[in-house]
Amino acid sequence: MSVFNELKASLQEAVDIKQGTKSPSRVTRFEVADVKALRSQLNVSQQELAAALGTSVDTIKSWENKRRNPTGLAAKVLATIQDNPKFFYELASH
């Protein structure tokens, strides 16, 4: 099958899924960390969490207020901290 035909078939499948005439072959869902609860559990300030993650305090605030969700590496790091709180202190020490 040519690249064009593969792309065309893929796009048609996406349209079918969007219209509800076909189910996706797999769905991946990630649990979004409750940043405020995690920070409270760690007993650290927004500033300390921002410094450890290499992000701004405004980003931490927007995650806590659910205006935005952590994505990519930040989401993975937060999930790791949630599973292993000692990882935060190791991260913060660098």
GROMACS .gro file of C-alpha atoms in nm:
model
   94
    1MET     CA    1   0.000   0.000   0.000
    2SER     CA    2   0.138   0.342  -0.089
    3VAL     CA    3   0.197   0.608   0.173
    4PHE     CA    4  -0.087   0.810   0.025
    5ASN     CA    5  -0.331   0.519   0.054
    6GLU     CA    6  -0.219   0.449   0.413
    7LEU     CA    7  -0.275   0.813   0.508
    8LYS     CA    8  -0.610   0.819   0.331
    9ALA     CA    9  -0.724   0.502   0.511
   10SER     CA   10  -0.601   0.639   0.843
   11LEU     CA   11  -0.787   0.967   0.796
   12GLN     CA   12  -1.106   0.783   0.699
   13GLU     CA   13  -1.073   0.572   1.013
   14ALA     CA   14  -1.032   0.889   1.222
   15VAL     CA   15  -1.347   1.038   1.066
   16ASP     CA   16  -1.540   0.715   1.132
   17ILE     CA   17  -1.428   0.715   1.497
   18LYS     CA   18  -1.520   1.082   1.537
   19GLN     CA   19  -1.866   1.019   1.388
   20GLY     CA   20  -1.917   0.717   1.612
   21THR     CA   21  -1.949   0.463   1.332
   22LYS     CA   22  -1.631   0.285   1.440
   23SER     CA   23  -1.463   0.224   1.776
   24PRO     CA   24  -1.095   0.306   1.827
   25SER     CA   25  -0.864   0.006   1.847
   26ARG     CA   26  -0.722   0.132   2.175
   27VAL     CA   27  -0.771   0.423   2.411
   28THR     CA   28  -0.495   0.552   2.637
   29ARG     CA   29  -0.593   0.746   2.947
   30PHE     CA   30  -0.363   0.905   3.199
   31GLU     CA   31  -0.463   0.996   3.549
   32VAL     CA   32  -0.387   1.362   3.610
   33ALA     CA   33  -0.208   1.420   3.939
   34ASP     CA   34  -0.385   1.632   4.199
   35VAL     CA   35  -0.100   1.880   4.228
   36LYS     CA   36  -0.243   2.068   4.527
   37ALA     CA   37  -0.294   1.747   4.726
   38LEU     CA   38   0.049   1.620   4.627
   39ARG     CA   39   0.213   1.946   4.734
   40SER     CA   40   0.023   1.935   5.061
   41GLN     CA   41   0.134   1.576   5.119
   42LEU     CA   42   0.495   1.678   5.057
   43ASN     CA   43   0.450   1.983   5.284
   44VAL     CA   44   0.621   2.216   5.033
   45SER     CA   45   0.532   2.557   4.898
   46GLN     CA   46   0.434   2.636   4.541
   47GLN     CA   47   0.773   2.802   4.501
   48GLU     CA   48   0.958   2.491   4.620
   49LEU     CA   49   0.760   2.262   4.389
   50ALA     CA   50   0.813   2.498   4.094
   51ALA     CA   51   1.188   2.512   4.158
   52ALA     CA   52   1.216   2.133   4.182
   53LEU     CA   53   1.022   2.084   3.857
   54GLY     CA   54   1.198   2.370   3.678
   55THR     CA   55   0.875   2.555   3.608
   56SER     CA   56   0.709   2.876   3.720
   57VAL     CA   57   0.488   2.933   4.023
   58ASP     CA   58   0.215   3.048   3.783
   59THR     CA   59   0.223   2.705   3.618
   60ILE     CA   60   0.188   2.534   3.956
   61LYS     CA   61  -0.105   2.764   4.039
   62SER     CA   62  -0.279   2.690   3.709
   63TRP     CA   63  -0.240   2.314   3.770
   64GLU     CA   64  -0.377   2.346   4.122
   65ASN     CA   65  -0.673   2.555   4.005
   66LYS     CA   66  -0.742   2.306   3.720
   67ARG     CA   67  -0.704   2.575   3.454
   68ARG     CA   68  -0.437   2.357   3.292
   69ASN     CA   69  -0.317   2.001   3.332
   70PRO     CA   70   0.044   1.889   3.352
   71THR     CA   71   0.147   1.720   3.029
   72GLY     CA   72   0.445   1.532   2.892
   73LEU     CA   73   0.745   1.501   3.116
   74ALA     CA   74   0.586   1.709   3.394
   75ALA     CA   75   0.294   1.466   3.414
   76LYS     CA   76   0.533   1.171   3.432
   77VAL     CA   77   0.747   1.334   3.700
   78LEU     CA   78   0.440   1.418   3.908
   79ALA     CA   79   0.314   1.059   3.874
   80THR     CA   80   0.654   0.934   3.987
   81ILE     CA   81   0.651   1.169   4.287
   82GLN     CA   82   0.299   1.053   4.369
   83ASP     CA   83   0.416   0.691   4.368
   84ASN     CA   84   0.744   0.765   4.544
   85PRO     CA   85   0.746   1.091   4.744
   86LYS     CA   86   1.118   1.048   4.824
   87PHE     CA   87   1.184   1.114   4.456
   88PHE     CA   88   1.072   1.476   4.506
   89TYR     CA   89   1.340   1.540   4.767
   90GLU     CA   90   1.603   1.384   4.544
   91LEU     CA   91   1.485   1.600   4.255
   92ALA     CA   92   1.476   1.912   4.471
   93SER     CA   93   1.834   1.859   4.589
   94HIS     CA   94   1.976   1.906   4.237
   0.00000   0.00000   0.00000
